[in-house]
Amino acid sequence: MSVGDEREFTALPFEEKYWPDLGKFLEIRQKSLEDIEAFWDERARQLIWIKHWDQVLDASNPPFYRWFKGGVTNINLNALDKWIGTSVEHKVAYYWEGEPGDKRAITYGELYREVNKFAWVLKEVIGLKPNDTVSIYLPMIPELPVSMLAVTRIGAIHSVVFSGFSAQALAERIVDAKAKVLITADGFYRRGKVIDLKKNADEAVKIAEERGVKVEKVIVVKRAGNDVHMVSGRDYWYHELIKEAPEKAYVKPEPRKADDVLFILYTSGTTGKPKGIMHSTGGYMTYVYNVFKWNWDPQPHDIYWCAADIGWITGHTYIVYGPLMHGVTQVMYEGAPDYPAPDRIWEMIERYGVTIFYTSPTMLRLLRRFGDKWVEKHDLSTLRLLGSVGEPINPDVWKWYFTKIGGGKAPIVDTWWQTETGAAMISPAPGLALVPLKPGSATLPLPGIDADVFTPEGKPAEPGKKGLLVIKKPWPGMLMGIWGDPDRYIRTYWERFSKPEEGIWIYYPADYAIKDQEGYFWLLGRADEVLNVAGHRLGTAEIEDAIVAHPAVSEAAVVGAPDPVKGEVPVAFVVLKEGYEPSEQLEQEIKLTVRKIVGPIAVPAKVLFVSKLPKTRSGKIMRRILISLIKGRPIGDVSTLEDPSAVEEVKRAVEEFKKLMQQS
Ligand code: WT7
């Protein structure tokens, strides 16, 4: 992406009605940064608390910042209970649609009653207590938000695991979280097929037990009606348990301290072990409530659709907690975006009259490839705001989204953030003031967010120069830490640029960025050994560990290769053990191993067999060389290489790969 080329493009005419107050926005932001505590104090008061805080920000033990110290609340009070007795009670919370076309409409009142019943079950039948952890492995069905809310209602902690993850990946997350209860489903629909989720869940429970964590109860939602094996005394049908709850069940929301853990969500890091990101009750609630309002300016008649999966942070924040705290009506969809035809999404936008649509560049690139005729079949004129998340959006896709989907009238809200940040950090905020947009830029940091770009040495980078993104002040949506691993929390996010002896703490997201002359941020992708595949983070180490689990493999190095749809795809360089020969079959076996250990999203696009990998004299794989070759960039200094002939090997393999890609 070239910054200069796009700078002149203004998406909307510079008329007062479109850009009324860039100045107003900058002023709000300036003021917020002068006194972040006063700023967030006022914003947190817009929510319901059981007890207000004694201190807005406890910074006595950095980087373990604690927000709203002394405050007590429960997120259910703001997402559900506050709507009861108001007109929102009778408003639809979710228009849910299954992939085969089956439909449900659930009002806020119905959601409230279902959550209460399930909370009653979890408490009275299952015996869950506050601070217990619960793993949730569910597809995109209404029981997923119901489960999350029921768990947080009783003060327990949920750990949602994306339904596309394998049994082993689920087991690893169950073990790390020490979850005694698992909520799952029989199966779900994906591209017309039934995916047997319960089978994965059973296998995961078995593996977890072998590793010393016994899941005592498994609750199974009946979704696809496929045959499942129910273990007596361990497995219970959700619908049968719900019948046990009194019709008017009411479970008082458990009072939670602002700095009690609300949930854990695992994300990939630079080692093979995923990180359990912990979010806080009071800080996350406050941040998400405000940012949702700034991003979408929700109005009573909006029909909002975030087409992410709740298994990722985008779904937690923008399908469950954010929209419910604003009483928004949503569309929620189970299946594939191009099933049964490439216009499934556009058809649904038209049918539901969606006004706000939020998706990823990968989804847009995928749907655009089918041709504009699929878009043109539908009236999309209800759309008033369009969102993008997960990866940099290429300016040409941005323009297509803006003109073809939004009809040139819906601003694009490109939101930069991470699992760790709770909600958007750098993005337009039409709910506050709409600033001029630049295709490919996530625009400006939100109020209360002190973002900057540093050189590798830790000095502010010059405007227009590529550097590393940093956040210089704490914010309420920030992670509390990594579950069970405080040292890794410090190492991963704070060590890079902080100067503890001077009391300076800088959050490091590990993203490249440019800040241009007008202070606009251009996010340029990961700066660590983490890939961004279709908007999802994948650690190269995680994939490498899976590959070397295959008995024929001696060594593996995974790097990201550019992909026209997914942004990036994993490509594996593999050295085989003595006595094994490269073959098509071996490649398939290695791919299958990754699918089993991590999940389908992590399967390498290609396995390239080489006899050696470029290494330093101390034996470290020179990943930089592999990346340069795959991206077609000069390989730079190779003087530290132990055996320069390894480069030739890799070059040959990369050329073979590129030929293959051109053919497909
Ligand atoms: C990484 C975080 C936050 C929800 C989805 C991903 C990349 C995210 C953008 C954007 C450019 C983006 C970054 C970030 N990213 N949004 N708008 N423009 N890059 O969450 O799995 O925690 O990944 O996604 O590299 O660090 P995640």
Short mmCIF file of N, CA and C in Angstrom, two decimals, residues 291-404:
data_model
loop_
_atom_site.label_atom_id
_atom_site.label_comp_id
_atom_site.label_asym_id
_atom_site.label_seq_id
_atom_site.Cartn_x
_atom_site.Cartn_y
_atom_site.Cartn_z
N VAL A 291 -17.00 2.97 23.19
CA VAL A 291 -16.47 2.85 21.84
C VAL A 291 -17.57 2.39 20.87
N PHE A 292 -18.45 1.51 21.34
CA PHE A 292 -19.55 1.08 20.46
C PHE A 292 -20.38 2.29 20.02
N LYS A 293 -20.63 3.17 20.98
CA LYS A 293 -21.41 4.38 20.68
C LYS A 293 -20.65 5.29 19.70
N TRP A 294 -19.35 5.45 19.92
CA TRP A 294 -18.56 6.31 19.03
C TRP A 294 -18.48 5.71 17.62
N ASN A 295 -18.31 4.40 17.52
CA ASN A 295 -18.16 3.76 16.21
C ASN A 295 -19.45 3.82 15.38
N TRP A 296 -20.58 3.55 16.02
CA TRP A 296 -21.79 3.31 15.22
C TRP A 296 -22.92 4.28 15.47
N ASP A 297 -22.79 5.15 16.46
CA ASP A 297 -23.84 6.13 16.70
C ASP A 297 -25.22 5.46 16.68
N PRO A 298 -25.41 4.40 17.48
CA PRO A 298 -26.63 3.59 17.34
C PRO A 298 -27.92 4.38 17.55
N GLN A 299 -28.86 4.16 16.66
CA GLN A 299 -30.18 4.81 16.70
C GLN A 299 -31.24 3.74 16.91
N PRO A 300 -32.41 4.13 17.48
CA PRO A 300 -33.42 3.11 17.83
C PRO A 300 -33.81 2.20 16.67
N HIS A 301 -33.80 2.71 15.45
CA HIS A 301 -34.31 1.87 14.35
C HIS A 301 -33.22 1.16 13.56
N ASP A 302 -31.99 1.25 14.05
CA ASP A 302 -30.91 0.60 13.32
C ASP A 302 -31.07 -0.92 13.31
N ILE A 303 -30.65 -1.51 12.19
CA ILE A 303 -30.48 -2.96 12.12
C ILE A 303 -28.99 -3.15 11.87
N TYR A 304 -28.36 -3.74 12.86
CA TYR A 304 -26.90 -3.79 12.87
C TYR A 304 -26.43 -5.22 12.65
N TRP A 305 -25.43 -5.38 11.80
CA TRP A 305 -24.91 -6.72 11.55
C TRP A 305 -23.38 -6.71 11.56
N CYS A 306 -22.84 -7.37 12.56
CA CYS A 306 -21.40 -7.62 12.61
C CYS A 306 -21.21 -9.06 12.17
N ALA A 307 -20.59 -9.25 11.02
CA ALA A 307 -20.52 -10.59 10.42
C ALA A 307 -19.29 -11.38 10.89
N ALA A 308 -18.84 -11.11 12.10
CA ALA A 308 -17.71 -11.88 12.65
C ALA A 308 -18.26 -13.12 13.35
N ASP A 309 -17.37 -13.92 13.93
CA ASP A 309 -17.79 -15.05 14.73
C ASP A 309 -17.54 -14.68 16.20
N ILE A 310 -18.47 -15.05 17.06
CA ILE A 310 -18.35 -14.70 18.48
C ILE A 310 -17.13 -15.39 19.11
N GLY A 311 -16.61 -16.40 18.45
CA GLY A 311 -15.40 -17.09 18.93
C GLY A 311 -14.17 -16.20 18.95
N TRP A 312 -14.23 -15.04 18.33
CA TRP A 312 -13.11 -14.09 18.35
C TRP A 312 -13.54 -12.87 19.14
N ILE A 313 -12.55 -12.01 19.46
CA ILE A 313 -12.87 -10.82 20.27
C ILE A 313 -13.89 -9.91 19.57
N THR A 314 -13.83 -9.84 18.25
CA THR A 314 -14.78 -8.97 17.54
C THR A 314 -16.20 -9.34 17.90
N GLY A 315 -16.49 -10.63 17.97
CA GLY A 315 -17.83 -11.08 18.31
C GLY A 315 -18.18 -10.81 19.76
N HIS A 316 -17.22 -11.01 20.67
CA HIS A 316 -17.49 -10.74 22.09
C HIS A 316 -17.95 -9.29 22.25
N THR A 317 -17.17 -8.38 21.64
CA THR A 317 -17.40 -6.95 21.86
C THR A 317 -18.51 -6.40 20.98
N TYR A 318 -18.53 -6.83 19.70
CA TYR A 318 -19.43 -6.18 18.75
C TYR A 318 -20.65 -7.02 18.36
N ILE A 319 -20.80 -8.23 18.95
CA ILE A 319 -22.05 -8.97 18.75
C ILE A 319 -22.74 -9.21 20.08
N VAL A 320 -21.95 -9.34 21.15
CA VAL A 320 -22.58 -9.62 22.45
C VAL A 320 -22.63 -8.34 23.31
N TYR A 321 -21.54 -7.98 23.94
CA TYR A 321 -21.63 -6.95 24.98
C TYR A 321 -21.91 -5.53 24.45
N GLY A 322 -21.22 -5.11 23.39
CA GLY A 322 -21.41 -3.74 22.89
C GLY A 322 -22.85 -3.46 22.46
N PRO A 323 -23.35 -4.21 21.49
CA PRO A 323 -24.71 -3.92 21.00
C PRO A 323 -25.79 -4.11 22.07
N LEU A 324 -25.65 -5.12 22.93
CA LEU A 324 -26.70 -5.34 23.94
C LEU A 324 -26.72 -4.18 24.94
N MET A 325 -25.56 -3.62 25.26
CA MET A 325 -25.54 -2.48 26.19
C MET A 325 -26.20 -1.25 25.57
N HIS A 326 -26.41 -1.28 24.24
CA HIS A 326 -27.07 -0.14 23.59
C HIS A 326 -28.47 -0.48 23.08
N GLY A 327 -28.96 -1.63 23.41
CA GLY A 327 -30.32 -2.00 23.00
C GLY A 327 -30.51 -2.09 21.50
N VAL A 328 -29.47 -2.50 20.81
CA VAL A 328 -29.49 -2.52 19.34
C VAL A 328 -30.13 -3.81 18.84
N THR A 329 -30.82 -3.73 17.70
CA THR A 329 -31.34 -4.92 17.02
C THR A 329 -30.28 -5.42 16.04
N GLN A 330 -29.99 -6.73 16.14
CA GLN A 330 -28.91 -7.28 15.32
C GLN A 330 -29.37 -8.39 14.38
N VAL A 331 -28.55 -8.61 13.37
CA VAL A 331 -28.67 -9.81 12.55
C VAL A 331 -27.51 -10.71 12.96
N MET A 332 -27.80 -12.00 13.15
CA MET A 332 -26.75 -12.96 13.50
C MET A 332 -26.90 -14.16 12.56
N TYR A 333 -25.79 -14.59 11.98
CA TYR A 333 -25.85 -15.61 10.93
C TYR A 333 -24.89 -16.76 11.23
N GLU A 334 -25.40 -17.96 11.01
CA GLU A 334 -24.64 -19.16 11.36
C GLU A 334 -23.53 -19.54 10.37
N GLY A 335 -23.80 -19.33 9.07
CA GLY A 335 -23.03 -20.10 8.09
C GLY A 335 -22.00 -19.34 7.28
N ALA A 336 -21.72 -19.91 6.10
CA ALA A 336 -20.70 -19.36 5.20
C ALA A 336 -21.29 -18.18 4.42
N PRO A 337 -20.45 -17.17 4.14
CA PRO A 337 -20.95 -15.95 3.49
C PRO A 337 -21.34 -16.15 2.03
N ASP A 338 -20.86 -17.22 1.42
CA ASP A 338 -21.12 -17.43 0.00
C ASP A 338 -22.00 -18.66 -0.23
N TYR A 339 -22.79 -18.99 0.77
CA TYR A 339 -23.63 -20.18 0.64
C TYR A 339 -25.11 -19.82 0.81
N PRO A 340 -26.04 -20.29 0.05
CA PRO A 340 -25.86 -21.19 -1.09
C PRO A 340 -25.37 -20.48 -2.34
N ALA A 341 -25.31 -19.14 -2.33
CA ALA A 341 -24.85 -18.40 -3.51
C ALA A 341 -24.00 -17.23 -3.04
N PRO A 342 -23.20 -16.66 -3.95
CA PRO A 342 -22.30 -15.57 -3.54
C PRO A 342 -23.00 -14.30 -3.07
N ASP A 343 -24.32 -14.25 -3.18
CA ASP A 343 -25.00 -13.02 -2.72
C ASP A 343 -25.71 -13.22 -1.38
N ARG A 344 -25.37 -14.28 -0.66
CA ARG A 344 -26.06 -14.53 0.62
C ARG A 344 -26.04 -13.29 1.52
N ILE A 345 -24.87 -12.65 1.65
CA ILE A 345 -24.73 -11.50 2.54
C ILE A 345 -25.57 -10.32 2.02
N TRP A 346 -25.45 -10.03 0.73
CA TRP A 346 -26.17 -8.87 0.16
C TRP A 346 -27.68 -9.11 0.22
N GLU A 347 -28.06 -10.35 -0.01
CA GLU A 347 -29.48 -10.70 0.04
C GLU A 347 -30.01 -10.48 1.46
N MET A 348 -29.21 -10.88 2.45
CA MET A 348 -29.67 -10.70 3.84
C MET A 348 -29.69 -9.23 4.24
N ILE A 349 -28.73 -8.46 3.77
CA ILE A 349 -28.73 -7.01 4.07
C ILE A 349 -30.01 -6.38 3.54
N GLU A 350 -30.39 -6.78 2.33
CA GLU A 350 -31.61 -6.23 1.73
C GLU A 350 -32.85 -6.69 2.51
N ARG A 351 -32.91 -7.99 2.79
CA ARG A 351 -34.11 -8.55 3.42
C ARG A 351 -34.33 -8.00 4.83
N TYR A 352 -33.25 -7.83 5.60
CA TYR A 352 -33.42 -7.31 6.96
C TYR A 352 -33.35 -5.77 7.02
N GLY A 353 -32.98 -5.16 5.92
CA GLY A 353 -32.84 -3.70 5.93
C GLY A 353 -31.70 -3.24 6.83
N VAL A 354 -30.56 -3.93 6.71
CA VAL A 354 -29.41 -3.62 7.57
C VAL A 354 -28.93 -2.19 7.33
N THR A 355 -28.69 -1.48 8.45
CA THR A 355 -28.22 -0.09 8.34
C THR A 355 -26.73 0.05 8.65
N ILE A 356 -26.22 -0.86 9.50
CA ILE A 356 -24.80 -0.82 9.85
C ILE A 356 -24.23 -2.22 9.61
N PHE A 357 -23.18 -2.29 8.81
CA PHE A 357 -22.59 -3.59 8.47
C PHE A 357 -21.10 -3.54 8.77
N TYR A 358 -20.63 -4.56 9.49
CA TYR A 358 -19.24 -4.57 9.98
C TYR A 358 -18.62 -5.91 9.62
N THR A 359 -17.54 -5.90 8.83
CA THR A 359 -16.94 -7.16 8.40
C THR A 359 -15.43 -7.00 8.21
N SER A 360 -14.80 -8.02 7.64
CA SER A 360 -13.35 -7.98 7.47
C SER A 360 -12.98 -7.79 6.00
N PRO A 361 -11.81 -7.23 5.73
CA PRO A 361 -11.34 -7.13 4.35
C PRO A 361 -11.33 -8.48 3.64
N THR A 362 -11.00 -9.57 4.35
CA THR A 362 -11.00 -10.89 3.71
C THR A 362 -12.37 -11.23 3.15
N MET A 363 -13.40 -11.00 3.95
CA MET A 363 -14.76 -11.29 3.48
C MET A 363 -15.09 -10.42 2.26
N LEU A 364 -14.68 -9.17 2.30
CA LEU A 364 -14.96 -8.27 1.17
C LEU A 364 -14.23 -8.73 -0.09
N ARG A 365 -12.96 -9.11 0.08
CA ARG A 365 -12.19 -9.56 -1.10
C ARG A 365 -12.77 -10.83 -1.67
N LEU A 366 -13.21 -11.74 -0.78
CA LEU A 366 -13.83 -12.98 -1.23
C LEU A 366 -15.09 -12.69 -2.03
N LEU A 367 -15.96 -11.84 -1.51
CA LEU A 367 -17.24 -11.59 -2.16
C LEU A 367 -17.08 -10.76 -3.43
N ARG A 368 -16.09 -9.88 -3.44
CA ARG A 368 -15.88 -9.06 -4.63
C ARG A 368 -15.46 -9.90 -5.82
N ARG A 369 -14.70 -10.97 -5.53
CA ARG A 369 -14.20 -11.83 -6.60
C ARG A 369 -15.30 -12.49 -7.43
N PHE A 370 -16.48 -12.66 -6.82
CA PHE A 370 -17.58 -13.31 -7.56
C PHE A 370 -18.17 -12.37 -8.61
N GLY A 371 -17.82 -11.11 -8.56
CA GLY A 371 -18.32 -10.17 -9.56
C GLY A 371 -19.44 -9.29 -9.03
N ASP A 372 -19.52 -8.07 -9.56
CA ASP A 372 -20.49 -7.09 -9.06
C ASP A 372 -21.94 -7.46 -9.35
N LYS A 373 -22.15 -8.38 -10.29
CA LYS A 373 -23.55 -8.74 -10.61
C LYS A 373 -24.28 -9.26 -9.37
N TRP A 374 -23.56 -9.90 -8.46
CA TRP A 374 -24.19 -10.43 -7.25
C TRP A 374 -24.62 -9.30 -6.30
N VAL A 375 -23.87 -8.22 -6.33
CA VAL A 375 -24.21 -7.07 -5.49
C VAL A 375 -25.39 -6.33 -6.12
N GLU A 376 -25.31 -6.17 -7.42
CA GLU A 376 -26.30 -5.34 -8.13
C GLU A 376 -27.72 -5.92 -8.09
N LYS A 377 -27.81 -7.21 -7.79
CA LYS A 377 -29.15 -7.82 -7.68
C LYS A 377 -29.92 -7.28 -6.48
N HIS A 378 -29.24 -6.57 -5.57
CA HIS A 378 -29.87 -6.22 -4.30
C HIS A 378 -29.87 -4.73 -4.01
N ASP A 379 -30.93 -4.31 -3.32
CA ASP A 379 -31.06 -2.93 -2.90
C ASP A 379 -30.39 -2.79 -1.53
N LEU A 380 -29.25 -2.14 -1.51
CA LEU A 380 -28.50 -2.01 -0.26
C LEU A 380 -28.60 -0.60 0.30
N SER A 381 -29.64 0.11 -0.12
CA SER A 381 -29.70 1.54 0.19
C SER A 381 -29.96 1.85 1.66
N THR A 382 -30.30 0.83 2.46
CA THR A 382 -30.51 1.10 3.89
C THR A 382 -29.19 1.33 4.62
N LEU A 383 -28.09 0.87 4.05
CA LEU A 383 -26.79 0.96 4.74
C LEU A 383 -26.40 2.41 4.98
N ARG A 384 -26.03 2.72 6.24
CA ARG A 384 -25.58 4.08 6.53
C ARG A 384 -24.16 4.14 7.11
N LEU A 385 -23.67 2.99 7.62
CA LEU A 385 -22.29 2.93 8.09
C LEU A 385 -21.71 1.56 7.74
N LEU A 386 -20.44 1.55 7.33
CA LEU A 386 -19.77 0.30 6.98
C LEU A 386 -18.50 0.17 7.80
N GLY A 387 -18.30 -1.01 8.41
CA GLY A 387 -17.11 -1.20 9.22
C GLY A 387 -16.16 -2.21 8.63
N SER A 388 -14.90 -2.09 9.01
CA SER A 388 -13.88 -3.03 8.58
C SER A 388 -12.97 -3.32 9.76
N VAL A 389 -12.52 -4.56 9.89
CA VAL A 389 -11.69 -4.94 11.03
C VAL A 389 -10.83 -6.16 10.74
N GLY A 390 -9.71 -6.25 11.43
CA GLY A 390 -8.94 -7.48 11.46
C GLY A 390 -7.64 -7.42 10.70
N GLU A 391 -7.57 -6.60 9.69
CA GLU A 391 -6.37 -6.53 8.85
C GLU A 391 -6.42 -5.22 8.10
N PRO A 392 -5.29 -4.83 7.54
CA PRO A 392 -5.31 -3.61 6.74
C PRO A 392 -6.28 -3.78 5.57
N ILE A 393 -7.05 -2.76 5.27
CA ILE A 393 -7.94 -2.83 4.11
C ILE A 393 -7.24 -2.13 2.94
N ASN A 394 -7.06 -2.85 1.83
CA ASN A 394 -6.39 -2.24 0.69
C ASN A 394 -7.27 -1.12 0.15
N PRO A 395 -6.63 -0.01 -0.25
CA PRO A 395 -7.41 1.13 -0.74
C PRO A 395 -8.40 0.76 -1.85
N ASP A 396 -8.04 -0.17 -2.74
CA ASP A 396 -8.99 -0.49 -3.82
C ASP A 396 -10.22 -1.22 -3.28
N VAL A 397 -10.02 -2.06 -2.27
CA VAL A 397 -11.17 -2.73 -1.65
C VAL A 397 -12.00 -1.70 -0.89
N TRP A 398 -11.33 -0.80 -0.21
CA TRP A 398 -12.01 0.30 0.51
C TRP A 398 -12.94 1.06 -0.44
N LYS A 399 -12.41 1.40 -1.60
CA LYS A 399 -13.19 2.20 -2.56
C LYS A 399 -14.38 1.40 -3.10
N TRP A 400 -14.13 0.12 -3.33
CA TRP A 400 -15.21 -0.75 -3.81
C TRP A 400 -16.31 -0.83 -2.75
N TYR A 401 -15.91 -1.04 -1.50
CA TYR A 401 -16.85 -1.13 -0.37
C TYR A 401 -17.66 0.17 -0.30
N PHE A 402 -16.94 1.27 -0.40
CA PHE A 402 -17.57 2.58 -0.26
C PHE A 402 -18.55 2.88 -1.40
N THR A 403 -18.13 2.63 -2.63
CA THR A 403 -18.99 3.00 -3.75
C THR A 403 -20.02 1.91 -4.06
N LYS A 404 -19.56 0.67 -4.15
CA LYS A 404 -20.43 -0.41 -4.62
C LYS A 404 -21.40 -0.88 -3.53
#
